[in-house]
mmCIF file of C-alpha atoms and ligand atoms in Angstrom:
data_model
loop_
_atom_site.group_PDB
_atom_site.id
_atom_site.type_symbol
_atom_site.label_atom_id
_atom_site.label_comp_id
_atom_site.label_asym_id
_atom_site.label_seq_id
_atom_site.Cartn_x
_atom_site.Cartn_y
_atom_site.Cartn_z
ATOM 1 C CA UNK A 1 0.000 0.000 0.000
ATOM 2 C CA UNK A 2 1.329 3.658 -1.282
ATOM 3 C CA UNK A 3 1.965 5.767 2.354
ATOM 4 C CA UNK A 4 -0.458 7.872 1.183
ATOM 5 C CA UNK A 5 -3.150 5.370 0.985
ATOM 6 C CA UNK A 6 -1.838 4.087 4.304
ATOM 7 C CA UNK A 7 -2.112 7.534 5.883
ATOM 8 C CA UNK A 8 -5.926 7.194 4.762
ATOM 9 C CA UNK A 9 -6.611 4.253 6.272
ATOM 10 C CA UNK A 10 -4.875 5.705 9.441
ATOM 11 C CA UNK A 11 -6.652 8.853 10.005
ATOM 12 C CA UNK A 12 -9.852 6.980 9.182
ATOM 13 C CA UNK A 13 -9.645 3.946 11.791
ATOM 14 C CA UNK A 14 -9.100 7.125 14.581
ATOM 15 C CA UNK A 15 -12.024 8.779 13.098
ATOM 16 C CA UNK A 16 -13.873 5.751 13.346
ATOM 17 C CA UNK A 17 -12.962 5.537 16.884
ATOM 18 C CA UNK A 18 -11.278 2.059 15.978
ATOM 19 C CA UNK A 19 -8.345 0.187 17.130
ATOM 20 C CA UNK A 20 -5.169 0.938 15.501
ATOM 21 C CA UNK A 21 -3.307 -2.809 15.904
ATOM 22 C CA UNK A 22 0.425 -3.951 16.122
ATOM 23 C CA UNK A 23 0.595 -4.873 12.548
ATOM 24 C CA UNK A 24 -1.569 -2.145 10.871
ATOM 25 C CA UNK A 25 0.633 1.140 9.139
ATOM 26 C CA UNK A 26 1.366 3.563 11.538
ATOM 27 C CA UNK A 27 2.949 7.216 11.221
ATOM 28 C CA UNK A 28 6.812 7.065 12.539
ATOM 29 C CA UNK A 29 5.631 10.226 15.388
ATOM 30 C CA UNK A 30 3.002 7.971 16.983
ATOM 31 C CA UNK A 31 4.622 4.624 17.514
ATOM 32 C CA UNK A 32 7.565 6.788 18.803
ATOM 33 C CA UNK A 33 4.897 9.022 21.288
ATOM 34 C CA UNK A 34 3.447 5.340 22.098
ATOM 35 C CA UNK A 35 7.052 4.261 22.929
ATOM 36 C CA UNK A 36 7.317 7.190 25.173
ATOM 37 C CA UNK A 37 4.107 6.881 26.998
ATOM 38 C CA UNK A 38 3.706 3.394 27.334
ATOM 39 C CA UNK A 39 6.715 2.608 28.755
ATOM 40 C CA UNK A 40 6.754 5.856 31.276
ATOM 41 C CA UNK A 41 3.646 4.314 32.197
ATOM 42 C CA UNK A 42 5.124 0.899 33.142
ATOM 43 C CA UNK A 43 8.070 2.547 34.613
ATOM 44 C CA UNK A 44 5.912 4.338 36.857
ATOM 45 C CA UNK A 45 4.102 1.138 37.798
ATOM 46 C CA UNK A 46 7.294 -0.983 38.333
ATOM 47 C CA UNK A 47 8.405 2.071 40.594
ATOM 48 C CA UNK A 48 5.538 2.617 42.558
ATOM 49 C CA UNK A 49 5.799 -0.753 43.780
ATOM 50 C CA UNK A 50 8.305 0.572 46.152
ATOM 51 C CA UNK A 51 7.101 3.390 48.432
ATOM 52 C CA UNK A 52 4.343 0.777 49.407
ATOM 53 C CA UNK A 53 6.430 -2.217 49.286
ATOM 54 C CA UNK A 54 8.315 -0.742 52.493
ATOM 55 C CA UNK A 55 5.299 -0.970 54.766
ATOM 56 C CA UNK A 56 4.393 -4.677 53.687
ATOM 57 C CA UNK A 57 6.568 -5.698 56.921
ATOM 58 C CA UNK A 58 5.351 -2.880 59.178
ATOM 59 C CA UNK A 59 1.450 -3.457 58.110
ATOM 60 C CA UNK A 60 -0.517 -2.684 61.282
ATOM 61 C CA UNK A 61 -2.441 -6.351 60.789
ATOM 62 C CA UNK A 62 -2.583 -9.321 59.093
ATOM 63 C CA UNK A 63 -5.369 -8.403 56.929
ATOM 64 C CA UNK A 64 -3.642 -5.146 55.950
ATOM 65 C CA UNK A 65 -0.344 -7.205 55.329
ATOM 66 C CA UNK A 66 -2.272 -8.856 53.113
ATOM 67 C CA UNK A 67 -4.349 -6.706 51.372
ATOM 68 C CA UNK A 68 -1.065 -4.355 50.798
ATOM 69 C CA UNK A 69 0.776 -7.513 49.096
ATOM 70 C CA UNK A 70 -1.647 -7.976 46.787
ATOM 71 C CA UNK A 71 -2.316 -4.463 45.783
ATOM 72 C CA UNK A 72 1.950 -4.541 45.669
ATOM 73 C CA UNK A 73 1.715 -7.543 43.183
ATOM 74 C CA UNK A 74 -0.519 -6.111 41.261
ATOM 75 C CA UNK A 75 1.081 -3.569 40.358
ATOM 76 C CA UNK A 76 3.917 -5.392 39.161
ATOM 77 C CA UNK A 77 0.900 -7.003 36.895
ATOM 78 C CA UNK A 78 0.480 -3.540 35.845
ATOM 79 C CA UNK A 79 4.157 -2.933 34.532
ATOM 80 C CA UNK A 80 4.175 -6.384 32.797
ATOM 81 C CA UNK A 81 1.014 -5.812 30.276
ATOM 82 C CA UNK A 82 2.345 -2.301 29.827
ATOM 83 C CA UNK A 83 6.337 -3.466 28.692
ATOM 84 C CA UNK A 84 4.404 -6.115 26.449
ATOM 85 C CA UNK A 85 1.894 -3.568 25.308
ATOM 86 C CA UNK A 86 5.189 -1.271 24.036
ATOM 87 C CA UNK A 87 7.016 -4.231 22.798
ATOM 88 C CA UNK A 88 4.344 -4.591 19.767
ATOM 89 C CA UNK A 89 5.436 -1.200 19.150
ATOM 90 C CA UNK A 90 8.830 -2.757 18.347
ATOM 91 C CA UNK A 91 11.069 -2.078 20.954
ATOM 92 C CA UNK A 92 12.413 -4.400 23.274
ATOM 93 C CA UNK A 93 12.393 -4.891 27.398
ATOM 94 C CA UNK A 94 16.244 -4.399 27.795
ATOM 95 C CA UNK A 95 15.600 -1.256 25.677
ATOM 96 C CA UNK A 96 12.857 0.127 28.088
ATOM 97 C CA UNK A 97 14.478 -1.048 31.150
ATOM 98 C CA UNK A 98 18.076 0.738 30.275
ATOM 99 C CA UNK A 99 16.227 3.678 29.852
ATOM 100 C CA UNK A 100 14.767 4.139 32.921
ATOM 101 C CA UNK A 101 17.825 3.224 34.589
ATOM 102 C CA UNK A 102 20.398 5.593 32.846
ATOM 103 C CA UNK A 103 17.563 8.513 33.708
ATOM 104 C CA UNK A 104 16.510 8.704 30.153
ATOM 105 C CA UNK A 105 13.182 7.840 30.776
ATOM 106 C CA UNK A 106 11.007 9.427 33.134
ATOM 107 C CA UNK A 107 8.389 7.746 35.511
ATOM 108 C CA UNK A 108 5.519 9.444 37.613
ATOM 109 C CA UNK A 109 7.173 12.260 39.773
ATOM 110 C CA UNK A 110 4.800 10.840 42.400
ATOM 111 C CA UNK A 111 7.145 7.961 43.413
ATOM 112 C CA UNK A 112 9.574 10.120 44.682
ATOM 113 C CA UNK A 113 8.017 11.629 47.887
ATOM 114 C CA UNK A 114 8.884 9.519 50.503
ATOM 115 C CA UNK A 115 6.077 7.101 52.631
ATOM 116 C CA UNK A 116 6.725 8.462 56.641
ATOM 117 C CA UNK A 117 3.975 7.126 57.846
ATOM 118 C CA UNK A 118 0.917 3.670 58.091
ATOM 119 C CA UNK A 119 -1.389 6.935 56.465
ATOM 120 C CA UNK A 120 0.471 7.516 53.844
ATOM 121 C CA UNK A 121 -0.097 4.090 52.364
ATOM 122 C CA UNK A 122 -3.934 5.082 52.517
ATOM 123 C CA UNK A 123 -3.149 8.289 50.812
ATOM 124 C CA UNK A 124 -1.497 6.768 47.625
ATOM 125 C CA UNK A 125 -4.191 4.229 47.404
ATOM 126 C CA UNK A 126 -6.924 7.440 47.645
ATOM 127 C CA UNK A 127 -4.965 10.001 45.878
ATOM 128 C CA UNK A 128 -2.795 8.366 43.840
ATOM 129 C CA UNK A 129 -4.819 5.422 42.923
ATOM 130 C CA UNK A 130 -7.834 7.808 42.571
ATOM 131 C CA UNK A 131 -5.743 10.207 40.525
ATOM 132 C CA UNK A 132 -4.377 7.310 38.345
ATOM 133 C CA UNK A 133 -7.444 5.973 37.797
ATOM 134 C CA UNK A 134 -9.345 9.189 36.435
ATOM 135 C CA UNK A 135 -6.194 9.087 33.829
ATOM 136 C CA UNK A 136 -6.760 6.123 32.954
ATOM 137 C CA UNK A 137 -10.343 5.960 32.839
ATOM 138 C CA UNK A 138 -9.546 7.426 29.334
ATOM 139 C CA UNK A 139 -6.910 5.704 28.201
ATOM 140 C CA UNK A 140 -9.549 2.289 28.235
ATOM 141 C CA UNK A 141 -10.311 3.932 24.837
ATOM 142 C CA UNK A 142 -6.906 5.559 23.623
ATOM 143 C CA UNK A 143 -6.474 4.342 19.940
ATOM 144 C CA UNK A 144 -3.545 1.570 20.222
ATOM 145 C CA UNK A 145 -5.711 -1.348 20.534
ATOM 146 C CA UNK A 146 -2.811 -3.231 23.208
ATOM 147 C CA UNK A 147 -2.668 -0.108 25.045
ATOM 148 C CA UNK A 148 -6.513 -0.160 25.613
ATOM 149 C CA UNK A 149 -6.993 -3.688 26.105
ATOM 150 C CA UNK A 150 -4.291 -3.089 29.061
ATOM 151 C CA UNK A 151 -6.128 -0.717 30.221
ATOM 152 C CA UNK A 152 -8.983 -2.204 31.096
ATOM 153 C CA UNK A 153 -7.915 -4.812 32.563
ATOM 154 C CA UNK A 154 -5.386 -2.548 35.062
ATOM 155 C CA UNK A 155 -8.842 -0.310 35.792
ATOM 156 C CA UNK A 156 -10.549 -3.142 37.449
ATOM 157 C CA UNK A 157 -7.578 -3.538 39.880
ATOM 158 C CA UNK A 158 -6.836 0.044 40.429
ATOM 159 C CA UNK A 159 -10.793 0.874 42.005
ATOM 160 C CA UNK A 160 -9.625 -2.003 44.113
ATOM 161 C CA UNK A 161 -6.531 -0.216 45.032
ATOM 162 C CA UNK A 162 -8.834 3.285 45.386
ATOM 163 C CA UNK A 163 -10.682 1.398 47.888
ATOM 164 C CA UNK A 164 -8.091 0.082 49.938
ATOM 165 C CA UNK A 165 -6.975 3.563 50.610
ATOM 166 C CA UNK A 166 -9.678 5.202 51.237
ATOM 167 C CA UNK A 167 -10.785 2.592 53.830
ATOM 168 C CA UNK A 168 -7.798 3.285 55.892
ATOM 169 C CA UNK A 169 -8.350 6.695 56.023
ATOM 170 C CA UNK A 170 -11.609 5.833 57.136
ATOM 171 C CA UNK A 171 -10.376 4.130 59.883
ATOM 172 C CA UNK A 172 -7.543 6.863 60.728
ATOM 173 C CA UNK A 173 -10.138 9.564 60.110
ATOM 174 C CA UNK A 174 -12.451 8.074 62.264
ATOM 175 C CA UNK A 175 -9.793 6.691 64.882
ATOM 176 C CA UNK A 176 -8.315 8.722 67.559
ATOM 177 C CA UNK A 177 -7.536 11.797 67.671
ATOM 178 C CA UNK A 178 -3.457 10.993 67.292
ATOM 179 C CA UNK A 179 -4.464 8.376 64.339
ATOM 180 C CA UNK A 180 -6.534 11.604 62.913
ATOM 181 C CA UNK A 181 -3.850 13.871 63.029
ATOM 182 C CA UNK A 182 -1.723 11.387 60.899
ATOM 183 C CA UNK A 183 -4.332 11.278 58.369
ATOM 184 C CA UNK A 184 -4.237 14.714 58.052
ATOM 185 C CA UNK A 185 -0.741 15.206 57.728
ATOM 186 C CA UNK A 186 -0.755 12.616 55.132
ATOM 187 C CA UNK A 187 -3.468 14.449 52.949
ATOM 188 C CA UNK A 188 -1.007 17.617 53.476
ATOM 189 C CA UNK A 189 2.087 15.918 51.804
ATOM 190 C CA UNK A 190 -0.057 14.002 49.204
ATOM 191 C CA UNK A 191 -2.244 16.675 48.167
ATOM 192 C CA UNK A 192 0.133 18.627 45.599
ATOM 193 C CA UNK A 193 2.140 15.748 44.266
ATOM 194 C CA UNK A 194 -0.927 14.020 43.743
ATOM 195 C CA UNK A 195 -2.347 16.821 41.485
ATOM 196 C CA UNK A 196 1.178 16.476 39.797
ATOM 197 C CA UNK A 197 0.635 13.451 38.552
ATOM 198 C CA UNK A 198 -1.900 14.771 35.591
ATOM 199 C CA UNK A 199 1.640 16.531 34.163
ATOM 200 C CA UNK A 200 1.971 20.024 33.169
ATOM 201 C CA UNK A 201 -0.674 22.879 32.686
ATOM 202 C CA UNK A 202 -2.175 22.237 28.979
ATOM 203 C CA UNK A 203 -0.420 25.526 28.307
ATOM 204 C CA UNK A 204 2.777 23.882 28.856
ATOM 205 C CA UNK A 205 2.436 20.517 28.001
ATOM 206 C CA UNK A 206 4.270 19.924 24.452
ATOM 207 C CA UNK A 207 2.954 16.343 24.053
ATOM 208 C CA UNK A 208 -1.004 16.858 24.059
ATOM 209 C CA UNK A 209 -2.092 18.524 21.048
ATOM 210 C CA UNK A 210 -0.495 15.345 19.239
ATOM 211 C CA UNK A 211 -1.572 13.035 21.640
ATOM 212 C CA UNK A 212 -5.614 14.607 21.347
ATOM 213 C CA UNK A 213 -5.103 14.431 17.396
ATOM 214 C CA UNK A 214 -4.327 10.809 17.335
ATOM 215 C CA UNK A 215 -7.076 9.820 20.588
ATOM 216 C CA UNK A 216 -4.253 8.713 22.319
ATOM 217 C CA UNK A 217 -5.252 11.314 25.195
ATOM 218 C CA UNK A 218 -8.871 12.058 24.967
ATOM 219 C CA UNK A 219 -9.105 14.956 27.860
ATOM 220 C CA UNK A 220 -6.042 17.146 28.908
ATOM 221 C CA UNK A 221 -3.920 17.250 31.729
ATOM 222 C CA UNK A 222 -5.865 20.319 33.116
ATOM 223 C CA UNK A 223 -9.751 18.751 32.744
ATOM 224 C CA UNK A 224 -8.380 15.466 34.515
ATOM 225 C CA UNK A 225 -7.242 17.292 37.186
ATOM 226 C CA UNK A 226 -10.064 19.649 37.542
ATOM 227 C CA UNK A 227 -12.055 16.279 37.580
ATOM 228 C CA UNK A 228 -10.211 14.561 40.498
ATOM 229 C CA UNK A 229 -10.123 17.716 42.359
ATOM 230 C CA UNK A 230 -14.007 17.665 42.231
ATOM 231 C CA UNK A 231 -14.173 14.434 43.018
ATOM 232 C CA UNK A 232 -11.609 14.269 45.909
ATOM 233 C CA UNK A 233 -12.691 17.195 47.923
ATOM 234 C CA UNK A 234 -16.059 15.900 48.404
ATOM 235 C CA UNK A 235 -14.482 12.782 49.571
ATOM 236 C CA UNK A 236 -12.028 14.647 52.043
ATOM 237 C CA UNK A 237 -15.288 15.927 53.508
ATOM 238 C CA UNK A 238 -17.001 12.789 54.336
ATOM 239 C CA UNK A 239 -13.420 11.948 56.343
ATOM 240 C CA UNK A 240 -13.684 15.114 57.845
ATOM 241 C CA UNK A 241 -10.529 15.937 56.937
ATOM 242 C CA UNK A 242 -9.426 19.450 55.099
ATOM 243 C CA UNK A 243 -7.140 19.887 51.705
ATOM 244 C CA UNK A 244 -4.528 21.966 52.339
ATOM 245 C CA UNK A 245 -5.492 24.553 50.043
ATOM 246 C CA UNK A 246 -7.512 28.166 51.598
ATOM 247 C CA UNK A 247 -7.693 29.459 47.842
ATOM 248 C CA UNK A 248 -10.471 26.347 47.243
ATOM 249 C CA UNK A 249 -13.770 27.164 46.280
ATOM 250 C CA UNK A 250 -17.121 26.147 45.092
ATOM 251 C CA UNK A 251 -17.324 28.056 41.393
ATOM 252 C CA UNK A 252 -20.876 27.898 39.933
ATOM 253 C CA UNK A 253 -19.887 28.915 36.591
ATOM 254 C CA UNK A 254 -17.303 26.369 36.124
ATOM 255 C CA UNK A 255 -19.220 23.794 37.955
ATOM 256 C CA UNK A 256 -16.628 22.963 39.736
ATOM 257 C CA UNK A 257 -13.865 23.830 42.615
ATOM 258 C CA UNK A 258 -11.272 26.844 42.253
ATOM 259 C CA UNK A 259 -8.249 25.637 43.422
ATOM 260 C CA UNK A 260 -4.414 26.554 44.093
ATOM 261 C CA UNK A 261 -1.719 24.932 41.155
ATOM 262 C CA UNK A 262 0.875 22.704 42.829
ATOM 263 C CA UNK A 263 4.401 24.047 42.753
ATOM 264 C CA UNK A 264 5.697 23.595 39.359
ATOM 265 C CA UNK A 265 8.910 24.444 39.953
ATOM 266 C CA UNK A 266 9.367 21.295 42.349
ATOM 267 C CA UNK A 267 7.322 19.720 39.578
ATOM 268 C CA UNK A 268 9.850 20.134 36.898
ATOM 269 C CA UNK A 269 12.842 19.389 39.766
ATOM 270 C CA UNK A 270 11.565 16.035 40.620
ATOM 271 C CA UNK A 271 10.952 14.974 36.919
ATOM 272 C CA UNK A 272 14.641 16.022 36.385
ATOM 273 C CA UNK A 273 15.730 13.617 38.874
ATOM 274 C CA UNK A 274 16.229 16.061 41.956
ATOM 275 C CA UNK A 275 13.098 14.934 44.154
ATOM 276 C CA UNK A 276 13.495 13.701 47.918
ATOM 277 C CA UNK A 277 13.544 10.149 47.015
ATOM 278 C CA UNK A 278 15.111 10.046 43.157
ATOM 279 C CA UNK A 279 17.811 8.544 43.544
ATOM 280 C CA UNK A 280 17.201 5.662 46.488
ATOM 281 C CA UNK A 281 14.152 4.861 43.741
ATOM 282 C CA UNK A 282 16.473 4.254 40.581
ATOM 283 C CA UNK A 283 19.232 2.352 43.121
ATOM 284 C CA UNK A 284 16.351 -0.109 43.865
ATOM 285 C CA UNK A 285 15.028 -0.696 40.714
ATOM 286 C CA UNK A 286 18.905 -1.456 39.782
ATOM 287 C CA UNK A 287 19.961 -3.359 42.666
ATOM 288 C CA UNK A 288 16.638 -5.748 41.416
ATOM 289 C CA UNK A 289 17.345 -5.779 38.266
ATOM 290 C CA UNK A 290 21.312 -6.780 38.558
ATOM 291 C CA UNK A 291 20.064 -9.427 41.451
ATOM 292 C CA UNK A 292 17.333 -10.805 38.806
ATOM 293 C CA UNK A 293 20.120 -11.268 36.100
ATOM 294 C CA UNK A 294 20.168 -15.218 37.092
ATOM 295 C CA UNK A 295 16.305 -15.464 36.725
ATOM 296 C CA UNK A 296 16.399 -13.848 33.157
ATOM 297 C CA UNK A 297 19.815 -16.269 32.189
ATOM 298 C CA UNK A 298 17.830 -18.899 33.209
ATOM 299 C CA UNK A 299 14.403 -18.298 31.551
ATOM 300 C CA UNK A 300 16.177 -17.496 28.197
ATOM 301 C CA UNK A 301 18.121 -20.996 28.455
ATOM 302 C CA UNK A 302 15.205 -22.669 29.079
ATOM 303 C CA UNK A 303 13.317 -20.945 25.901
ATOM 304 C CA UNK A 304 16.194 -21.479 24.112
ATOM 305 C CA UNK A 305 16.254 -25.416 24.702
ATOM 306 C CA UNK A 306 12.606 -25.699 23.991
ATOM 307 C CA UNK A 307 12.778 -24.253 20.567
ATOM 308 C CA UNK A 308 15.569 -26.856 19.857
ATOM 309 C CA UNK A 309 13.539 -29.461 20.323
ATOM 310 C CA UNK A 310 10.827 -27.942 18.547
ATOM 311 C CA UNK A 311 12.892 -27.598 15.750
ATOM 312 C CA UNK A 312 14.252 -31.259 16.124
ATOM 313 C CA UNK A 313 10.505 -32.667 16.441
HETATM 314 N N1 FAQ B 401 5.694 12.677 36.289
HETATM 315 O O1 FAQ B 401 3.513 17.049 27.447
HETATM 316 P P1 FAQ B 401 3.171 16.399 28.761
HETATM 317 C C1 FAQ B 401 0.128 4.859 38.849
HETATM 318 C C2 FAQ B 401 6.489 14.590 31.645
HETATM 319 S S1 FAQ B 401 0.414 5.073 37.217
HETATM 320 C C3 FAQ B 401 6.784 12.547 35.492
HETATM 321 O O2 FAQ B 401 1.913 16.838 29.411
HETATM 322 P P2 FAQ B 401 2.077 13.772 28.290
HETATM 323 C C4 FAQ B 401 -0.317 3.511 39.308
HETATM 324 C C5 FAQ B 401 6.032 13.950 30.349
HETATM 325 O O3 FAQ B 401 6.360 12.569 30.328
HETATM 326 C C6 FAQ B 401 0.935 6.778 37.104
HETATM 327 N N2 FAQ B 401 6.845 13.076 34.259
HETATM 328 O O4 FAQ B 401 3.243 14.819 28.582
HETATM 329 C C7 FAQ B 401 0.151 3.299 40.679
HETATM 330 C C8 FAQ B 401 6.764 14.782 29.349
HETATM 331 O O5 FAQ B 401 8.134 14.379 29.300
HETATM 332 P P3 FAQ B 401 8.784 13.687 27.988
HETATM 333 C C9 FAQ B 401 1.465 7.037 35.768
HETATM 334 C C10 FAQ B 401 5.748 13.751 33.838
HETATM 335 O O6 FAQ B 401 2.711 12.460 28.076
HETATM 336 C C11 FAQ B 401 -0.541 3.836 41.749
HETATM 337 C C12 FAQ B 401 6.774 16.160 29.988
HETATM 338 O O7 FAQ B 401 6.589 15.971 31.362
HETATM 339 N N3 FAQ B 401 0.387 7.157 34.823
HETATM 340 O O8 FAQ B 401 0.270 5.779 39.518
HETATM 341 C C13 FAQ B 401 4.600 13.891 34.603
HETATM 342 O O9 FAQ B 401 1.168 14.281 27.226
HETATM 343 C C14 FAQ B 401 -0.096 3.602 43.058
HETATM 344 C C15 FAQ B 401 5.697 17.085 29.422
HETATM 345 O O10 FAQ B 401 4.392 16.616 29.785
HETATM 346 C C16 FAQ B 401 0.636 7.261 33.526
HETATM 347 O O11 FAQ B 401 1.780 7.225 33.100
HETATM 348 C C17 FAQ B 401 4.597 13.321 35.883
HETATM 349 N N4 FAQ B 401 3.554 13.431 36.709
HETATM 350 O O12 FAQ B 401 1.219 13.758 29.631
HETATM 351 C C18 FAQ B 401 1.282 2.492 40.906
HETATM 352 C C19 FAQ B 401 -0.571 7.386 32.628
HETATM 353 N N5 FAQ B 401 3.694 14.618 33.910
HETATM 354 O O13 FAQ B 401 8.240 12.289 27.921
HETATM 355 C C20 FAQ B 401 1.720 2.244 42.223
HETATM 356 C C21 FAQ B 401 -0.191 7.493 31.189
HETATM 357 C C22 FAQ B 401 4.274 14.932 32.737
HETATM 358 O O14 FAQ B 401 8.351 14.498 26.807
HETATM 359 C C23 FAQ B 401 1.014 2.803 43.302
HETATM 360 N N6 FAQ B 401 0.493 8.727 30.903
HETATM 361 N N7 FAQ B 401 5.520 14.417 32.707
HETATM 362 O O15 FAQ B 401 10.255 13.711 28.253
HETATM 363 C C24 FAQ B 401 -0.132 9.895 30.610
HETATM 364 O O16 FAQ B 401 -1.355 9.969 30.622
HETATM 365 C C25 FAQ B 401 0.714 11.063 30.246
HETATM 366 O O17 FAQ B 401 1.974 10.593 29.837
HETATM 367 C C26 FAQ B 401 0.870 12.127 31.382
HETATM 368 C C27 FAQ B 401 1.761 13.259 30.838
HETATM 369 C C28 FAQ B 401 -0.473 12.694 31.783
HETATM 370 C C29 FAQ B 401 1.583 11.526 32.597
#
């Protein structure tokens, strides 16, 4: 097929609202901006396995033990469709995986605020969760059919995740006094990085009128946010807890709150690398990896010797 013709068929599958698959023609700019996203996305998953990961031993029950090692494994689920959802996009795992660890890639600037206290494991899972989840609400019908079909799937567990955190904030809200003071001071230091998390103002966000053109975003970084912050408030109420924020307002017009930005300054410092917890994050992620090496040696040998006697069948 000319490119031209290919270009046709292209534009018309996204204004069809169909699936654009592994195999089909695709301009050069959006399997590259798939690349990108996708595998920032995994990254982020992979990563945020470990501010929660460090409470699994210091879990205030059994039940929370458990529920936090599932929500943990998960999320490790999460990173795995995602690197296979890129991979059809023709790059490979070692690719993705050096590039988050030479600092190349980014991941969610979240994951790099540190976890002080038992509430701050039900913030991420309120605001976090909740804020990746109103992201990704969307991206269940972003154009790259692998990317979608991942999607959904991650969705279901993520509400679980939403729930988990919100229920111990329940319990810290409506706990004693000292266990409602440590909610509070969670919902202070998750507040801003949590609104974070949607990226830069639309204003200043170079990837998103591409990303809208090709329905690989289908709302901006600013209506998401505006959306969560609705959302959230309402819920910090019911806890009887307040957001850190004295500019917030009801605004009939808008249908919705006014509300102060986050600090973008710090924003654009922790995405180059310089956040509280940056570093100790990527020295994890390669302390696992180089520990792992014997698990991927072995796995490989054992594919290799299968196809062998595949071939000699
Ligand atoms: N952190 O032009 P835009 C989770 C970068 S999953 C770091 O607006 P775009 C689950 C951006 O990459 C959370 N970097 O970019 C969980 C770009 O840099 P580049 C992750 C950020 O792509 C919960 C530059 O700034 N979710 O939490 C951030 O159109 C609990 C300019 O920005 C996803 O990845 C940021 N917050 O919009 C796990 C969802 N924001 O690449 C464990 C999919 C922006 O040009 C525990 N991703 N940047 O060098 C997206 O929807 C988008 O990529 C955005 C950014 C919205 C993140």
């Amino acid at each position: 097929m000319e490119t031209n013709e290919a270009q046709a068929v292209f534009e018309s599958k996204l204004a069809n609202n169909e699936y654009i698959e592994p195999k089909d023609w695709m301009p050069e700019d959006y399997r590259k901006h798939l690349i990108r996203q996708i595998s920032q996305h995994a990254h982020s998953e992979v990563v945020g396995m470990l501010p929660e990961g460090n409470w699994i031993s210091r879990a205030p029950s059994l039940r929370a033990k458990l529920v936090l090692l599932a929500k943990v494994q998960d999320e490790g689920g999460h990173g795995l469709y995602l690197y296979t959802a890129a991979e059809t996009l023709g790059t490979s795992r070692d690719e993705m995986l050096d590039a988050l660890l030479t600092g190349k890639a980014k991941y969610s600037s979240i994951f790099n605020y540190p976890t002080l206290t038992w509430a701050d494991i039900g913030a991420i899972g309120w605001l976090v969760d909740g804020a990746a989840i109103m992201n990704q609400v969307m991206l269940q019908r972003t154009s790259y059919g692998p990317y979608s079909r991942a999607m959904i799937r991650i969705c279901k567990e993520e509400s679980f995740h939403q729930r988990q955190g919100y229920e111990i904030m329940t319990r810290m809200a409506f706990g004693s006094p000292e266990q409602k003071d440590m909610a509070q001071d969670a919902l202070n230091r998750w507040w801003y990085p949590s609104l974070m998390m949607f990226g830069p103002p639309d204003t200043e966000s170079p990837n998103s009128e591409k990303a809208i053109k090709w329905r690989i975003k289908r709302e901006t970084n600013d209506q998401l946010r505006q959306r969560f912050v609705n959302q959230t408030v309402v819920q910090a109420t019911y806890l009887g807890l307040k957001v850190p924020d004295d500019k917030l307002k009801w605004n009939p017009e808008k249908d919705g709150y006014d509300y102060s930005d986050p600090d973008w300054n710090e924003f654009k410092n922790v995405i180059k690398g310089h956040g509280i917890c940056n570093r100790e994050r990527i020295n994890a992620r390669q302390k696992a990896h180089d520990n792992g090496a014997w698990v991927r040696a072995a796995a490989n040998a054992y594919s290799q010797k299968q196809n062998q006697q595949s071939e000699a069948a």
